[in-house]
Short mmCIF file of C-alpha atoms in Angstrom, two decimals:
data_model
loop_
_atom_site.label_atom_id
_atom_site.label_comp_id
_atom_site.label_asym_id
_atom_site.label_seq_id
_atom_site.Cartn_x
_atom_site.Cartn_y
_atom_site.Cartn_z
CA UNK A 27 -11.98 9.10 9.02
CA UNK A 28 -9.17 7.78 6.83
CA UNK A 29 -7.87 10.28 3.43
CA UNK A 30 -6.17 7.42 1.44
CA UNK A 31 -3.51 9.43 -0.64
CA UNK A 32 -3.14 6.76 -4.00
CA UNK A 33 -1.26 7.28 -7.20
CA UNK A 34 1.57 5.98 -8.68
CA UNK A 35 5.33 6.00 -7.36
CA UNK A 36 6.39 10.07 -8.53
CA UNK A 37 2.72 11.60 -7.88
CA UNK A 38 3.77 13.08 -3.98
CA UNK A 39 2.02 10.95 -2.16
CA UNK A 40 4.27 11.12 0.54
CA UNK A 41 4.99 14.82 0.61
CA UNK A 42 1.18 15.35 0.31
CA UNK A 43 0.81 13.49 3.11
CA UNK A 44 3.24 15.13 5.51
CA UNK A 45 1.97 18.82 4.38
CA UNK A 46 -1.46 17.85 4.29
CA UNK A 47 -1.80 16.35 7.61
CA UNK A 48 -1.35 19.96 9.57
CA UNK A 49 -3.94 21.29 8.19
CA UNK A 50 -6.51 18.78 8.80
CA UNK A 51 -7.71 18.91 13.30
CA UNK A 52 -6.41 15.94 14.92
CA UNK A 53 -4.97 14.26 11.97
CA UNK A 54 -1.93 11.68 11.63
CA UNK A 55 -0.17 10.29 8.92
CA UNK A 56 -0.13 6.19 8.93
CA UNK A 57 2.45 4.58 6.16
CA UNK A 58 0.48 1.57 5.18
CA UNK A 59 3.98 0.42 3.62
CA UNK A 60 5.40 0.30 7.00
CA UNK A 61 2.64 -2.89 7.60
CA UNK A 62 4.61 -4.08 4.57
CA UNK A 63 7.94 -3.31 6.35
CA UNK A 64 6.72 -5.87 9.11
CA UNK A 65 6.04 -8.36 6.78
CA UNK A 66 9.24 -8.48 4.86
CA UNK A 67 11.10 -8.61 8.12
CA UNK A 68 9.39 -12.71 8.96
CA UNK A 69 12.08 -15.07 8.71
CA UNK A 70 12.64 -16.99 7.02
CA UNK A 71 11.19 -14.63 4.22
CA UNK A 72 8.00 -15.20 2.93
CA UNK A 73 7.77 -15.90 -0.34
CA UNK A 74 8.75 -13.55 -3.19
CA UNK A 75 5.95 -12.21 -4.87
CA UNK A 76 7.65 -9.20 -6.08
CA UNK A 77 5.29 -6.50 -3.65
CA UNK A 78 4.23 -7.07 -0.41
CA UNK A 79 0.47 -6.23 -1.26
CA UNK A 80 0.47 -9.61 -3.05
CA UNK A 81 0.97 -11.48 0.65
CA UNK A 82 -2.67 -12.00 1.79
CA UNK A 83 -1.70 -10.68 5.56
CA UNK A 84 -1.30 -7.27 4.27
CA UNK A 85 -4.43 -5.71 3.57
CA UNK A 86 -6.00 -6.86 6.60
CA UNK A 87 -3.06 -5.82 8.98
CA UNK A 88 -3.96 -2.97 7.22
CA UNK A 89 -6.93 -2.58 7.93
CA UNK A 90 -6.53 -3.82 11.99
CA UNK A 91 -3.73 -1.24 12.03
CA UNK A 92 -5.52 2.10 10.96
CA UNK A 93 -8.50 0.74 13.14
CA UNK A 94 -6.79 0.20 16.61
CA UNK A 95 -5.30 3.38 15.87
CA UNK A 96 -8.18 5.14 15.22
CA UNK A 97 -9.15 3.89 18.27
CA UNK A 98 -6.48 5.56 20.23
CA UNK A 99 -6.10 8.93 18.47
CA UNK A 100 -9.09 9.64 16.69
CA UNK A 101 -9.38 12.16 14.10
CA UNK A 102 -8.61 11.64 10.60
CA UNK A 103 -5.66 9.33 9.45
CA UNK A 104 -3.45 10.15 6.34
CA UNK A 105 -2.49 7.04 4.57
CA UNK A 106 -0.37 7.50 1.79
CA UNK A 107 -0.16 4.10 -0.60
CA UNK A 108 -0.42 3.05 -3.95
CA UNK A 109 -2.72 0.51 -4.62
CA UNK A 110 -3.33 -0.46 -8.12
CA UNK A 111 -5.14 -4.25 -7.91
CA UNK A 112 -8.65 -3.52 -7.96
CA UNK A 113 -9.54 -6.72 -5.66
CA UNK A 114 -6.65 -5.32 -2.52
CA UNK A 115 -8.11 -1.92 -2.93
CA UNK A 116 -11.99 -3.09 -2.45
CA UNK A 117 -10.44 -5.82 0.15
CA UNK A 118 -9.30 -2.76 2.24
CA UNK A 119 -12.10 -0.55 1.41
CA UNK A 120 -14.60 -3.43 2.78
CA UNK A 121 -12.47 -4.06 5.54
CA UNK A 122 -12.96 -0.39 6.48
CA UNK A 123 -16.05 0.14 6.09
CA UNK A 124 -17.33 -2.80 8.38
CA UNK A 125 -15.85 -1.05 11.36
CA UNK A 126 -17.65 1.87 10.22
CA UNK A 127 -14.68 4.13 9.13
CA UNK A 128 -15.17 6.72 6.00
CA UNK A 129 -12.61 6.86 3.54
CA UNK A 130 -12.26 9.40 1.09
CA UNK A 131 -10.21 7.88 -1.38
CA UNK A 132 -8.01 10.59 -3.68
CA UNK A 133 -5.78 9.69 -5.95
CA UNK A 134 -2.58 11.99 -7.26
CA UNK A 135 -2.41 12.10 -11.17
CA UNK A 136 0.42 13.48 -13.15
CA UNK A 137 0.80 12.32 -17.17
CA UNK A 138 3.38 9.63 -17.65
CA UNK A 139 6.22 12.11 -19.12
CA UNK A 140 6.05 13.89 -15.75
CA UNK A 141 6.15 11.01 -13.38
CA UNK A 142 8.91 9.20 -15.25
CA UNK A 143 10.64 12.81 -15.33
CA UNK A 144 10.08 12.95 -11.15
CA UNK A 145 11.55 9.72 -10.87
CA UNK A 146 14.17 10.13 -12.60
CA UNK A 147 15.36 13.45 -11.03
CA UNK A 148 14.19 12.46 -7.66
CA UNK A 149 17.17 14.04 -5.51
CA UNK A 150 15.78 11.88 -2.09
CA UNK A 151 14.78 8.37 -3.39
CA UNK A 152 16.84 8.37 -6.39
CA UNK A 153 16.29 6.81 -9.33
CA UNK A 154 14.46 3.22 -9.41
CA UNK A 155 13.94 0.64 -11.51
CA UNK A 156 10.92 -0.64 -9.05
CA UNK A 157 9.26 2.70 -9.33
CA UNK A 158 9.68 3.12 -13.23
CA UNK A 159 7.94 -0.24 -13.35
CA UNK A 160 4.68 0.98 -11.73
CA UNK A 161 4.15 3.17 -14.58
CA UNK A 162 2.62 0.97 -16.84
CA UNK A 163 0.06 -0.43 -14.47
CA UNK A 164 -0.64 2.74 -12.91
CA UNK A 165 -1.88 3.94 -16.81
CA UNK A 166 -3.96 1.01 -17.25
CA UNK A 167 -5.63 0.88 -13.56
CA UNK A 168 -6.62 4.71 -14.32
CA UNK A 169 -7.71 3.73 -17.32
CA UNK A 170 -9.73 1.01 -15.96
CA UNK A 171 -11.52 1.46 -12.22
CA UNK A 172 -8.74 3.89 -10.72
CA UNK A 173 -9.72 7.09 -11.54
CA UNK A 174 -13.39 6.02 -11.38
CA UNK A 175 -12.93 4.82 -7.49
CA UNK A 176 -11.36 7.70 -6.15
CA UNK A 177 -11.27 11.80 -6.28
CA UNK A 178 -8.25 12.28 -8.72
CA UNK A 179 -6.41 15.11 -8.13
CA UNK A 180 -4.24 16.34 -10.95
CA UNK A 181 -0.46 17.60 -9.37
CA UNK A 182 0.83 18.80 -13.02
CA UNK A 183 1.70 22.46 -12.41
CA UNK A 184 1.21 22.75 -8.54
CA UNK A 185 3.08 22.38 -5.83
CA UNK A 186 2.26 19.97 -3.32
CA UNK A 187 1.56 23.36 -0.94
CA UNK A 188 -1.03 23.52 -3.07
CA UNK A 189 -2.53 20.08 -4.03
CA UNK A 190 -2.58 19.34 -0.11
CA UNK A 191 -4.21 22.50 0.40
CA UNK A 192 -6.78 21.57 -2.16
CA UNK A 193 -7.09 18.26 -0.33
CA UNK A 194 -7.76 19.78 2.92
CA UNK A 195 -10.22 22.49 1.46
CA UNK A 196 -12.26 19.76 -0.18
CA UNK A 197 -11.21 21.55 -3.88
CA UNK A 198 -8.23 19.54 -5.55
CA UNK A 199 -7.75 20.38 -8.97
CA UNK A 200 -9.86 17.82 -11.43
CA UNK A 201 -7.47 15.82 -14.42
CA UNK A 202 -8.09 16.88 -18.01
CA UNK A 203 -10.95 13.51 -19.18
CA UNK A 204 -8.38 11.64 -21.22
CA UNK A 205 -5.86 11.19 -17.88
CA UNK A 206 -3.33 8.75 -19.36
CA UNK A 207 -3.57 10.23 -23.23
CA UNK A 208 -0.32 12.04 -22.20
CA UNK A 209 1.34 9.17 -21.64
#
C-alpha cells in the first residue's frame, strides 16, 4: 500500500512522513522528489520547465520506483510530494493502480496565512521564493479537485506528533468546508 502525503510546500509533509512511518508495520518512507533529483542530474540538462513534474519521465519513474520497491520490502510506502496538476496526479494514480497497489491519498491543509508564516520562519529550509510560489496554485487546486481527491487533513493547531498519529489511526482532523477562505 502507498499513503501519498500531498499539500503544499509549509504543510509538513516531510516531517509527517518521517514520524508517521514508525508507527505504521513494515512501512518506509520513498521521496518521490528524489526521482526528480535523478532527472535534473541528465546532462546536458533537460529542458527547463520550471518543476521536474512537468518532464513526462517523472511520473512514471514514479510509479516503476514505488513498485519495484514494493516488490522488495513490502508493507506500506510513505511518499511525501506535492502534486497539484490534476492530469500528473491521475497519471500516477492510474499508473498505480494497474499494478494493483492501494493508495490512500491525504493531503496536509493549513490556511494560506499559516503556510506563508511556516515558510517564512522555516529555521531548516529557509526562506524560498520557489515555495512561496506554490501558494497560489495550491489554493486554487483545493479549490478545484484537490481536496475532493484526497483525505485532507487540517495541521492548523497540531503538531505533526499528532497529525501523523491521526494518519496512522485512520482519524486526521477534517478542514473547516471553506479550506482556502482563510487565505
Amino acid at each position: 500500500m502507498i499513503v501519498w502525503i500531498n499539500g503544499t510546500h509549509g504543510a509538513g509533509k516531510t516531517t509527517t512522513a518521517r514520524l508517521l512511518q514508525p508507527m505504521l508495520p513494515d512501512a518506509h518512507v520513498l521521496d518521490p522528489e528524489k526521482v526528480g533529483e535523478v532527472l535534473m542530474d541528465v546532462r546536458p540538462p533537460l529542458p527547463d520547465h520550471g518543476d521536474f513534474q512537468h518532464w513526462d519521465p517523472w511520473r512514471p519513474l514514479v510509479v516503476e520506483t514505488a513498485r519495484r520497491l514494493l516488490d522488495q520490502v513490502g508493507g506500506t510506502l510513505v511518499m511525501p510530494q506535492t502534486v497539484l496538476v490534476e492530469a500528473y496526479w491521475r497519471e500516477i494514480a492510474d499508473g498505480f493502480a494497474r499494478h494493483g497497489i492501494p493508495v490512500r491519498h491525504v493531503v496536509l491543509h493549513a490556511d494560506q496565512d499559516t503556510l506563508r508564516r511556516r515558510i517564512e520562519d522555516d529555521a531548516v529550509v529557509g526562506y524560498s521564493t520557489f515555495r512561496m510560489s506554490r501558494l497560489a496554485p495550491y489554493a486554487e487546486a483545493a479549490d478545484g479537485w484537490l481536496h475532493e481527491a484526497a483525505e485532507v487533513v487540517s495541521t492548523v493547531g497540531r503538531t505533526p506528533e499528532q497529525v501523523a498519529r491521526g494518519i496512522a489511526d485512520g482519524q486526521p482532523a477534517a478542514v473547516p468546508a471553506s479550506p482556502t477562505a482563510a487565505g
